[in-house]
Coordinates of C-alpha atoms and ligand atoms in Angstrom, one line a residue:
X1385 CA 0.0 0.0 0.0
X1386 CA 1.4 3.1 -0.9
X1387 CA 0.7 7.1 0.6
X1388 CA 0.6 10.0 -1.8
X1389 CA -0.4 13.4 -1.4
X1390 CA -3.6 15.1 -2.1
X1391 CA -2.0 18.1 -3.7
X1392 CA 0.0 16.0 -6.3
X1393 CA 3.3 15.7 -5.1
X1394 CA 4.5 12.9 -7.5
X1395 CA 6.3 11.1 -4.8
X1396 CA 4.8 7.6 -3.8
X1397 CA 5.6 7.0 0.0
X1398 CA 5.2 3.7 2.2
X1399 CA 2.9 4.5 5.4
X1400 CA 5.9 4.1 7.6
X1401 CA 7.7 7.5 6.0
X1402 CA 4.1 9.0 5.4
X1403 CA 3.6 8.8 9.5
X1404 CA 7.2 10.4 9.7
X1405 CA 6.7 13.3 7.7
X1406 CA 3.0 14.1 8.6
X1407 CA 2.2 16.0 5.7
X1408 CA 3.8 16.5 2.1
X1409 CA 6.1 19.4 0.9
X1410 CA 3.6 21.0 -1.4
X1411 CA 1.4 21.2 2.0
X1412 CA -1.0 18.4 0.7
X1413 CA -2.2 15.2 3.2
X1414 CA -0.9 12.0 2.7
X1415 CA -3.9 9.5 1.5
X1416 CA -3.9 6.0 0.4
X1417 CA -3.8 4.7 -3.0
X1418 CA -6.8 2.5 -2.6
X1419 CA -9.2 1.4 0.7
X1420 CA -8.4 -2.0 1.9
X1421 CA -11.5 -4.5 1.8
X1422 CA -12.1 -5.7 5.8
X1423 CA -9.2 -8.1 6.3
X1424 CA -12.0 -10.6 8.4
X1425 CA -15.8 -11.1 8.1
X1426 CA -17.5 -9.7 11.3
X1427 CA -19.2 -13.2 12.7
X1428 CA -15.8 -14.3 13.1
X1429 CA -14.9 -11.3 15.1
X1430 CA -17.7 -11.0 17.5
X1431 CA -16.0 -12.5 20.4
X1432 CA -12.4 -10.7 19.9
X1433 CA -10.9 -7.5 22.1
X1434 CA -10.7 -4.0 20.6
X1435 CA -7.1 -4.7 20.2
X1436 CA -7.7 -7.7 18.1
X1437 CA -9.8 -5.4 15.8
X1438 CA -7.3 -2.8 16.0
X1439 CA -4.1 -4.7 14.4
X1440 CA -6.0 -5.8 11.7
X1441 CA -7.3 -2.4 10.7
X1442 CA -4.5 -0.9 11.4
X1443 CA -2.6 -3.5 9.4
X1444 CA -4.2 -3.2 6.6
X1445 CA -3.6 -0.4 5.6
X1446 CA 0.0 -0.2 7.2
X1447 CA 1.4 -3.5 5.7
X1448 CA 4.9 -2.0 5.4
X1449 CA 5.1 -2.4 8.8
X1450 CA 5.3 -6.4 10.0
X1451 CA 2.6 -7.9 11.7
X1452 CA 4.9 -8.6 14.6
X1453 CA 5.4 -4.5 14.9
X1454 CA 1.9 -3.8 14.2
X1455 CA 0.6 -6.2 17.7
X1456 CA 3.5 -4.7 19.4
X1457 CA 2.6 -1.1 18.6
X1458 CA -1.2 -2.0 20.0
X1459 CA -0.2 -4.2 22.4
X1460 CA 1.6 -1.0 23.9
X1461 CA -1.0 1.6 23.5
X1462 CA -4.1 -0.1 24.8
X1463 CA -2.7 -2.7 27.5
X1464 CA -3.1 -0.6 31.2
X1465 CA -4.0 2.9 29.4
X1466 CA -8.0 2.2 29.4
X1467 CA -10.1 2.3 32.6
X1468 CA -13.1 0.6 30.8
X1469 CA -11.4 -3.1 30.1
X1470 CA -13.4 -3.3 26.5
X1471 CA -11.4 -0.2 26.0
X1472 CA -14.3 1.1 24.1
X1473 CA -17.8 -0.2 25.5
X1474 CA -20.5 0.6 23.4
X1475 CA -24.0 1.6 25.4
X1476 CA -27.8 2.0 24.1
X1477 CA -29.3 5.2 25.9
X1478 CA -32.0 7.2 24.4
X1479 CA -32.1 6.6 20.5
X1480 CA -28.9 5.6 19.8
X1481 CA -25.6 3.6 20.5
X1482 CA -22.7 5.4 22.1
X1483 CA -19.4 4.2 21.3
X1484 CA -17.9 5.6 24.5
X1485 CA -14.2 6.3 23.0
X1486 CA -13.4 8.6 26.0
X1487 CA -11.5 5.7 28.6
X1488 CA -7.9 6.9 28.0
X1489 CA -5.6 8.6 30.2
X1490 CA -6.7 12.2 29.0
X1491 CA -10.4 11.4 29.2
X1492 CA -11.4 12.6 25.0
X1493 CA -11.6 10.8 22.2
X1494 CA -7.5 11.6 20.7
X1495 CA -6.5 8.8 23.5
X1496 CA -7.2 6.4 20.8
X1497 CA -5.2 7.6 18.2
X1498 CA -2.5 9.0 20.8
X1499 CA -2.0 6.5 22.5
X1500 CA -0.4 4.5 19.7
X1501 CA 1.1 7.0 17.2
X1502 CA 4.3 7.4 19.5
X1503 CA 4.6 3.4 19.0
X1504 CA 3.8 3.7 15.2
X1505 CA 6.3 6.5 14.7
X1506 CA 9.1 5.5 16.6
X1507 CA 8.5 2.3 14.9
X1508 CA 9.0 3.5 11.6
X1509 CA 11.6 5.8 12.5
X1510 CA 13.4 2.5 13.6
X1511 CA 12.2 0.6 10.1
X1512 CA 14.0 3.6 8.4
X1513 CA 17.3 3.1 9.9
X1514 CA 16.7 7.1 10.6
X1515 CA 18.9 8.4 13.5
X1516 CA 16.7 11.7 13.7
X1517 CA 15.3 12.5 17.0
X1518 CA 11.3 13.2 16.0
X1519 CA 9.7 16.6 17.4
X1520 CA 6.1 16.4 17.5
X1521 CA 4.9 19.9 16.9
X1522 CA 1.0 20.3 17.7
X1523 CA -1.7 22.7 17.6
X1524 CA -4.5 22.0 19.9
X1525 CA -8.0 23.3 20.8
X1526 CA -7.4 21.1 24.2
X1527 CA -7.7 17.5 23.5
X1528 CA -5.2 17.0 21.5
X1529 CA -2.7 18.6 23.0
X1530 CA -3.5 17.2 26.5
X1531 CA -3.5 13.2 24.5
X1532 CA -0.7 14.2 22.4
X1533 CA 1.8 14.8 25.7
X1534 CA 0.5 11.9 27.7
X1535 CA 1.1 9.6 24.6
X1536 CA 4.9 11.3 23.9
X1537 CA 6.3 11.8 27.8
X1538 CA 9.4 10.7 28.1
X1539 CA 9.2 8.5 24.8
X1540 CA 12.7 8.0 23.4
X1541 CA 13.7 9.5 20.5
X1542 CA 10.9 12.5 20.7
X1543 CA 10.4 15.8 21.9
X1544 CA 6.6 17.1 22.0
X1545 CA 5.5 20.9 21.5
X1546 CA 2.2 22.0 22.3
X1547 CA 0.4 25.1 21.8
X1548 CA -2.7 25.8 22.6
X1549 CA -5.3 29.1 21.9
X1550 CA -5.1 31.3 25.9
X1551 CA -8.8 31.6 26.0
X1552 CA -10.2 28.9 23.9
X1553 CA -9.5 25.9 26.7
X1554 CA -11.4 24.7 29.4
X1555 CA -10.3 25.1 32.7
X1556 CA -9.9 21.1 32.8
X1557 CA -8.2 21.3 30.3
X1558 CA -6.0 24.1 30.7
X1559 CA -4.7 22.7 33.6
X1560 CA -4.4 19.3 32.3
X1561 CA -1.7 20.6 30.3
X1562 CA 0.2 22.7 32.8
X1563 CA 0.8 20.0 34.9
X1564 CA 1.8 17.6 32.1
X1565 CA 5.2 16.0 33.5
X1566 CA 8.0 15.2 31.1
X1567 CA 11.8 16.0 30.1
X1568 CA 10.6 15.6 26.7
X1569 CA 7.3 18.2 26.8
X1570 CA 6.7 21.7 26.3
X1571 CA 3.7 23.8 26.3
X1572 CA 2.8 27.6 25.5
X1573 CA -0.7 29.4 25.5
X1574 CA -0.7 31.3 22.4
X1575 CA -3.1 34.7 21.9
X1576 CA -5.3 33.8 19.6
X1577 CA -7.8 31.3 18.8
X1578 CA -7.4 27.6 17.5
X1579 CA -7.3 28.7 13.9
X1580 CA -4.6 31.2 14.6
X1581 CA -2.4 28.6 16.3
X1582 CA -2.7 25.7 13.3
X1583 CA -2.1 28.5 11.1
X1584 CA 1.6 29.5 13.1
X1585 CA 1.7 25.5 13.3
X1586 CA 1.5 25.4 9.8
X1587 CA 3.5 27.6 8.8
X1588 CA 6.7 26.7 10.9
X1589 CA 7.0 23.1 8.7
X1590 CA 6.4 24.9 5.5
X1591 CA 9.8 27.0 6.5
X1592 CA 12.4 25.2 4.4
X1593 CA 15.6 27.3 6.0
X1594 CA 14.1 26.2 9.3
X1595 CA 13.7 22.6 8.6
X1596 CA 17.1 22.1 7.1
X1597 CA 18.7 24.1 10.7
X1598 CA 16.6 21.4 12.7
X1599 CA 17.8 18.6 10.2
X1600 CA 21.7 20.2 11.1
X1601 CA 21.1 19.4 14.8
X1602 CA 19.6 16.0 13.7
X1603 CA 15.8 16.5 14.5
X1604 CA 12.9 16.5 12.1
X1605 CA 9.3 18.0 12.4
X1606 CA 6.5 15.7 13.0
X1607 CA 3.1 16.5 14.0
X1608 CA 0.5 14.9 16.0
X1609 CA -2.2 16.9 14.6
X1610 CA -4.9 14.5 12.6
X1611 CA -3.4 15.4 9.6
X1612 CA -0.6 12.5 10.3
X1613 CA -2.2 9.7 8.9
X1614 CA -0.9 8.0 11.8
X1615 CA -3.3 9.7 13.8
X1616 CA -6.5 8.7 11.6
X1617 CA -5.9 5.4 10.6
X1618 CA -6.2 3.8 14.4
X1619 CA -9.5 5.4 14.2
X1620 CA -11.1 3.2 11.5
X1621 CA -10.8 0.6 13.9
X1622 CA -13.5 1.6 16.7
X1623 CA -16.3 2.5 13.8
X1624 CA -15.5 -1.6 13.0
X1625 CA -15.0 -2.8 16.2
X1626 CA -18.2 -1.0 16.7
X1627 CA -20.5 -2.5 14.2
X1628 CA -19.5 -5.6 15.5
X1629 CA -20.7 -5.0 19.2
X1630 CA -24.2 -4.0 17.7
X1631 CA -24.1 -7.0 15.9
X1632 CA -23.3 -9.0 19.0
X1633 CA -25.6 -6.9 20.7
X1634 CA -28.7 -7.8 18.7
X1635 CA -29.2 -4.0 17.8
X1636 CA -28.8 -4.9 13.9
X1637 CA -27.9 -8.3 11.9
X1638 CA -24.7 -8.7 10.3
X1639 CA -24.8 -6.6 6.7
X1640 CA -27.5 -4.2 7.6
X1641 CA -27.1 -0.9 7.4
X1642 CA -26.6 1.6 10.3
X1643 CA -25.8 5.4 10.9
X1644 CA -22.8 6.7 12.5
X1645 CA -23.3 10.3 14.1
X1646 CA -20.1 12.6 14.5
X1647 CA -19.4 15.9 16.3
X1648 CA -17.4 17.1 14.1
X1649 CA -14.1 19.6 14.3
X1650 CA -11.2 19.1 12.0
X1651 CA -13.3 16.4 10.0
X1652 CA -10.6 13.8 11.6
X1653 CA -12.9 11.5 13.4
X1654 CA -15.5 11.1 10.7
X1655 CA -12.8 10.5 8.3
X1656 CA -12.4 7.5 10.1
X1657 CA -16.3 6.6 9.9
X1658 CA -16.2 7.6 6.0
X1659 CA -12.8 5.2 5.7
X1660 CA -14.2 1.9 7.8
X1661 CA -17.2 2.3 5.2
X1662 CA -15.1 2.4 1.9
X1663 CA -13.4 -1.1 4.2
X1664 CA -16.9 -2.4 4.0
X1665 CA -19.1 -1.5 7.1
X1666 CA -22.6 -1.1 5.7
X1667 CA -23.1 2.8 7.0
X1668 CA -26.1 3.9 5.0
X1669 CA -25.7 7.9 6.6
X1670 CA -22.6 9.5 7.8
X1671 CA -23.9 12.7 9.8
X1672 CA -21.8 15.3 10.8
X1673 CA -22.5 17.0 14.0
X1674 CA -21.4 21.0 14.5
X1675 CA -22.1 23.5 17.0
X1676 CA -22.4 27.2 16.2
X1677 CA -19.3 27.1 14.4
X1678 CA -21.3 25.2 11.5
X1679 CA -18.8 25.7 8.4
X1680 CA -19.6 22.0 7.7
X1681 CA -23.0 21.9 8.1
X1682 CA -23.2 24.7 5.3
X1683 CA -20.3 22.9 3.6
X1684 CA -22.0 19.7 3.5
X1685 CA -25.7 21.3 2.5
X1686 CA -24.5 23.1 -0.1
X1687 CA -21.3 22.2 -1.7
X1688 CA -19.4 25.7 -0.9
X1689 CA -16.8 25.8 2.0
X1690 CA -16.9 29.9 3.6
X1691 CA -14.5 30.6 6.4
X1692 CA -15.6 34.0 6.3
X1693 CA -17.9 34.0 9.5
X1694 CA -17.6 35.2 12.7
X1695 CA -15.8 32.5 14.8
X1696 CA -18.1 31.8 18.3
X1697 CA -16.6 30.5 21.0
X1698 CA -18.9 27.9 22.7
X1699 CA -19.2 24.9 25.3
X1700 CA -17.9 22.6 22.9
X1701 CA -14.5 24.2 22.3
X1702 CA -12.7 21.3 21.0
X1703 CA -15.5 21.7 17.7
X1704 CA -14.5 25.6 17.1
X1705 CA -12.8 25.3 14.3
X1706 CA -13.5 27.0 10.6
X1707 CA -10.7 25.4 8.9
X1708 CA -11.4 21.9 9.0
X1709 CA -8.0 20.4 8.0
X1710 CA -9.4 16.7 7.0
X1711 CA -11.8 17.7 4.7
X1712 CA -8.8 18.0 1.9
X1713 CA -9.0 13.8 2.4
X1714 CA -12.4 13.7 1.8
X1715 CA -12.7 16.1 -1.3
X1716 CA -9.6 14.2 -2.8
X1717 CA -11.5 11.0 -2.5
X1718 CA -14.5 12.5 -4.3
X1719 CA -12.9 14.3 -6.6
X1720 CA -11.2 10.6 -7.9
X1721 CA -8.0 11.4 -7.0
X1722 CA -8.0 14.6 -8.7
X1723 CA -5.1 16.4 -6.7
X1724 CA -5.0 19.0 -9.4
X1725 CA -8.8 20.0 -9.1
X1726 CA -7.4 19.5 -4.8
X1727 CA -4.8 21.7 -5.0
X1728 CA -6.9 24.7 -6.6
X1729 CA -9.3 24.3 -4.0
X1730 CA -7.2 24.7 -1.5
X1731 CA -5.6 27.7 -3.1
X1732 CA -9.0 29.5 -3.1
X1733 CA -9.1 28.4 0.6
X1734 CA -5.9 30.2 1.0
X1735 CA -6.6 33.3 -0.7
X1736 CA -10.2 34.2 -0.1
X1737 CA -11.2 31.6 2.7
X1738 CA -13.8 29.6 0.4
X1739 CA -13.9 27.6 -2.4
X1740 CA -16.9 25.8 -4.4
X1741 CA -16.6 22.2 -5.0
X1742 CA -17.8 21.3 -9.0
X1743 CA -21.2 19.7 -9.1
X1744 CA -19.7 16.1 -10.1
X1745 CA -18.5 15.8 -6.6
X1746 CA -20.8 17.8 -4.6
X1747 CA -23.3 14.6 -5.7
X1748 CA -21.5 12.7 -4.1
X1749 CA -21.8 14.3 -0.8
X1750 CA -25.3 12.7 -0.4
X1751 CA -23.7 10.1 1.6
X1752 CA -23.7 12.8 4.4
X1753 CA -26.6 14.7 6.3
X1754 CA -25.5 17.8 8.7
X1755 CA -26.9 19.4 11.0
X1756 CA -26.3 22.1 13.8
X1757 CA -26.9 22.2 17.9
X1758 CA -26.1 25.9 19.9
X1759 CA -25.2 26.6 23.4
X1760 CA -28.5 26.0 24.3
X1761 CA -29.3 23.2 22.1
X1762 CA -26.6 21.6 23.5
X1763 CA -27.3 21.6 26.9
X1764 CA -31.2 20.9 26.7
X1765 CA -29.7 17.8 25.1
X1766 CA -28.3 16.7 27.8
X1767 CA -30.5 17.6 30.6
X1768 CA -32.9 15.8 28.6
X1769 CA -30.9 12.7 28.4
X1770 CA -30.1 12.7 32.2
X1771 CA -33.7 13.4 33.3
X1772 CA -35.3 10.3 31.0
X1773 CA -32.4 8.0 31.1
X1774 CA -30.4 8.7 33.4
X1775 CA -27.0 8.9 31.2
X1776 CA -24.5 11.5 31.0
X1777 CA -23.3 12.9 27.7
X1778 CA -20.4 15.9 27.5
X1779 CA -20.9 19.1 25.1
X1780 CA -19.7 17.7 21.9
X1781 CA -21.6 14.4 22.1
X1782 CA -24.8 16.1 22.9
X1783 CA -24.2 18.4 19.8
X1784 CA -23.9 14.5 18.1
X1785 CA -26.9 13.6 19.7
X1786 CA -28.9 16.5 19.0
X1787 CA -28.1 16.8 15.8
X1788 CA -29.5 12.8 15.1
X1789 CA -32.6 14.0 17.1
X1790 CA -33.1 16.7 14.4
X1791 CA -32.1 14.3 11.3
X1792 CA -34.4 11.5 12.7
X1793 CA -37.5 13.9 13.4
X1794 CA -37.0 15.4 9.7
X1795 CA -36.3 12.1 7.5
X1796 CA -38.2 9.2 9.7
X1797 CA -35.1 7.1 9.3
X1798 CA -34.7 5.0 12.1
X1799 CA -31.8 3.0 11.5
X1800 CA -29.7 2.0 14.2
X1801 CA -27.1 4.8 15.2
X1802 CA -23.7 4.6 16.4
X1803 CA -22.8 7.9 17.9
X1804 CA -19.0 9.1 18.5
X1805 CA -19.2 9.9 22.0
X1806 CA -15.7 11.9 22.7
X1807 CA -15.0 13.1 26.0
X1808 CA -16.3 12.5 29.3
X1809 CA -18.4 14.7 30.9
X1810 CA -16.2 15.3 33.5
X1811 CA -14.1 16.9 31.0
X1812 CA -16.4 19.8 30.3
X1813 CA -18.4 19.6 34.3
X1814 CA -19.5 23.2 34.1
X1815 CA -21.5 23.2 31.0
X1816 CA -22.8 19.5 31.9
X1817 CA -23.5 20.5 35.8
X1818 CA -25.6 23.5 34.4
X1819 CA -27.6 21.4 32.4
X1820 CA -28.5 18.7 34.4
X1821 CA -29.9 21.1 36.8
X1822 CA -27.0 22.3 39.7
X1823 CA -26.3 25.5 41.0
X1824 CA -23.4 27.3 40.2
X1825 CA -20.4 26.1 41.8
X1826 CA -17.0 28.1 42.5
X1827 CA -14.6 26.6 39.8
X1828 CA -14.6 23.5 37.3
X1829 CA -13.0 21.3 40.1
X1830 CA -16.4 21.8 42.7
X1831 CA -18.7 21.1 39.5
X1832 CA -16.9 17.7 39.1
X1833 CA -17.4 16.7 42.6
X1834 CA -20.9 18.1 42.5
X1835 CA -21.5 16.1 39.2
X1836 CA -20.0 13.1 40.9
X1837 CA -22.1 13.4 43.7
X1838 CA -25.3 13.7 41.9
X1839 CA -25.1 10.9 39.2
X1840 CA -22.6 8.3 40.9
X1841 CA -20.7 8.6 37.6
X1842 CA -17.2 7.6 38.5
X1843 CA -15.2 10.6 38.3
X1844 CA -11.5 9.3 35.4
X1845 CA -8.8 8.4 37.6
X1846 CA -6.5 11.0 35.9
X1847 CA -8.9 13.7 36.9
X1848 CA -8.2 13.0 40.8
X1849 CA -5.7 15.0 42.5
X1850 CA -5.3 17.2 39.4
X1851 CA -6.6 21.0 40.8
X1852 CA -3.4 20.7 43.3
X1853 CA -0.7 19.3 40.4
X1854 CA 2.6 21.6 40.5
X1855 CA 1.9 23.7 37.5
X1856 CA 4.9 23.2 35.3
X1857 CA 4.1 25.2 32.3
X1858 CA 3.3 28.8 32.3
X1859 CA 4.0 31.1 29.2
X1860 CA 2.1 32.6 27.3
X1861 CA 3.4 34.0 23.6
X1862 CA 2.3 36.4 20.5
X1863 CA 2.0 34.0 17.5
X1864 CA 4.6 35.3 15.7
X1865 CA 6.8 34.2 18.3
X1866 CA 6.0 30.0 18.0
X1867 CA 8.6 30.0 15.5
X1868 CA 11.7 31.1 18.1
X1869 CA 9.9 29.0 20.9
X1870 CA 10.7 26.0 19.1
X1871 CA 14.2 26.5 18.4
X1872 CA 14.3 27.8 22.1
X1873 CA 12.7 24.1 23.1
X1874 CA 14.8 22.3 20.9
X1875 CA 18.2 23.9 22.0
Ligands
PLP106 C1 -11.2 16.8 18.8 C2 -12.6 16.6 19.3 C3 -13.7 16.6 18.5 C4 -13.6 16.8 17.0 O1 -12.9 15.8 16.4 P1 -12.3 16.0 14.9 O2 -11.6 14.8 14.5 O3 -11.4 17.2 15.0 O4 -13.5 16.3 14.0 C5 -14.9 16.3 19.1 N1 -15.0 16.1 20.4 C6 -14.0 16.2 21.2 C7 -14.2 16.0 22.7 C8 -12.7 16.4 20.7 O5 -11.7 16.4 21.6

């Protein structure tokens, strides 16, 4: 199986140097040449762990890597990292199936992906004979970050940068990352918004005089964003793993169709929904989930992509985004392969913040349905869930879930639904004590014991003791500045 990028850069790469590099010279994402077919049929899998599932997704479509690698690289990331031992338990409340992806060590939905691209990185490094020392350079609206750090500390071989928007993180999350421990870690708050730090992020590893003074000190740019293909492929593997369990669950027969609902940010995660069903999973609706920050939604609906918007700030922060970096995957697999038609696209993005897709490939995007949820929508979503059935949803999966609400109400399609649930709600206690009804409470930290308290949902193990962590990172920089904080890191 071979990588290439989007944007035609004629080179044909193996997935172990496409993980290395992250994303191609001319600035395109690596894709694959073709979708592998599901390496098993699902009655045979019905009775194996997520990590069973996992190496032979993640196999497919990495076989330059040996199988012995591949089960060493899960083996690593998911053995002692989960609290829920199915690693991802999948659980009917309300309408809908929630494949609960939020049981890693940061509590969101990037432990699954993060937790193994160290191993699938170093890895290939290693398969390289390459004697460069890898720095993982990351933009974050919170999750990522926070994921990307626990998954990197104190891995050989790596450094890890994160930077993340000063008033764009919760308070959780915030100091989730200031008390990150590490010799290998830094973090800086940047001022600005998520946008503006992918944008600096960007910028620094499209700096050729930069890249080749790192490569003098022996240390190449990586990134941990979901543009490393690293990052997305791992994700296929829950959408299977998670047809399987309804399967096994009785909620639909082997070969029917379901729906997989997605709150959706940098298009990453439904990426991975989209790729599982080229593999084979019979998803009759993809539906893309956005709160007020609903570039997609309009995207989708219409076939024109307009960052020209005012940008909102809401309760789901990790979803306010308005350039969607994955969506260049998408529109280069419904273009078919078209990297020139890819790269002009993306030039328009570039120079006036909106492009128009051509009408052969906007019929394509009938596979999806969008939809919307505010502030409020959001929160009535899950005060409503709590009160009938008695489950607790966080911000961005109750935009998910609102969203399917909306899209079942308008279309009468009641296929079973998978929906990506992404964080726990403890992550986001102050939007999701609010809503289920509790007073006001002094700081995020109170609201998670009040939450606790109320619903007898156990509180993640890496959330305890955290308010009184040492704070280890403090600094706070202009954007223009990222570029010497790096050097400065990596001195
Ligand atoms: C990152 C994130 C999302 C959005 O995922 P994308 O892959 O960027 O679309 C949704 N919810 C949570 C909790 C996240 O951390």
């Amino acid at each position: 199986m071979k990588y290439r990028s989007t944007r035609g850069e004629r080179q044909e790469l193996t997935s172990a140097d496409a993980v290395i590099r992250g994303l191609a010279s001319d600035r395109g994402l690596y894709v694959p040449e073709e979708i592998p077919a599901l390496p098993f049929a699902i009655k045979d899998m019905l009775e194996q762990p997520y990590t069973a599932f996992a190496e032979k997704v993640i196999g497919a479509f990495f076989d330059d890597y040996t199988k012995e690698e591949i089960h060493s690289c899960v083996q690593n990331a998911y053995t002692n990292t989960f609290e829920a031992k199915e690693i991802v338990p999948v659980v009917h409340a309300g309408d809908a199936w929630f494949l609960e992806l939020y049981h890693g060590r940061t509590a969101a939905f990037k432990d699954m992906a993060l937790s193994i691209l160290p191993y699938l990185l170093t890895t290939a490094v290693k398969k390289q004979h390459d004697d460069h020392k890898i720095c993982i350079l990351t933009a974050t609206s919170g999750d990522t970050g926070k994921a990307a750090m626990a998954g990197f500390a104190d891995v050989p071989g790596t450094e890890i940068i994160v930077f993340y928007p000063n008033n764009g993180v919760s308070q959780v999350q915030e100091q989730q990352m200031r008390t990150q421990e590490g010799k290998n870690v830094h973090v800086f708050s940047i001022e600005g918004n998520f946008d503006d730090a992918q944008t600096g992020v960007k910028t620094i590893f499209q700096d050729p005089d930069f890249a080749a003074e790192l490569d003098a000190k022996g240390i190449r740019l990586s990134s941990a964003n979901s543009i490393n293909i690293g990052r997305l492929v791992p994700q296929i593997a829950y959408y299977v793993y998670g047809y399987a369990q309804l399967v096994k669950q009785g909620a639909v027969k082997d070969g029917d169709p379901v729906n997989i609902t997605v709150p959706t940010g940098n298009f990453g995660n439904i990426l991975a929904a989209y790729y599982a069903k080229q593999m084979g999973i019979p998803v009759k609706k993809l539906i893309c989930a956005s709160n007020q920050n609903r570039v997609l939604t309009d995207f989708l609906t219409t076939g024109v992509y307009d960052a020209n918007r005012d940008f909102y700030q809401t309760n789901s922060p990790s979803m306010d985004i308005l350039v969607s970096s994955n969506l260049e995957r998408l529109l280069y697999h419904l273009s078919s392969d078209d990297s020139s038609e890819i790269a002009s696209l993306m030039q328009s993005l570039d120079k006036d913040r909106k492009y128009e897709i051509p009408s052969s490939m906007k019929d394509k995007l009938s596979l999806f349905s969008a939809g919307s949820a505010d502030m409020k929508e959001t929160d009535a979503a899950i005060g409503e869930m709590y009160k009938k059935n008695h489950y607790l949803m966080d911000t961005h999966t109750a935009v998910a879930y609102y969203v399917y609400e909306q899209y079942r109400r308008e279309t009468g399609d009641e296929t079973p639904t998978l929906i990506a649930s992404t964080a726990s709600p403890y992550k986001f206690a102050d939007s999701v004590a609010a809503s289920i009804g509790l007073p006001k409470a002094e700081n995020s930290f109170r609201c998670i014991d009040e939450v606790a308290e109320e619903t007898g949902v156990p509180v993640p193990a890496s959330f305890k003791g955290l308010e009184s962590r040492p704070i280890l990172h403090d600094q706070v920089i202009k954007v223009s500045e990222m570029k010497n904080a790096v050097a400065d890191a990596l001195k």
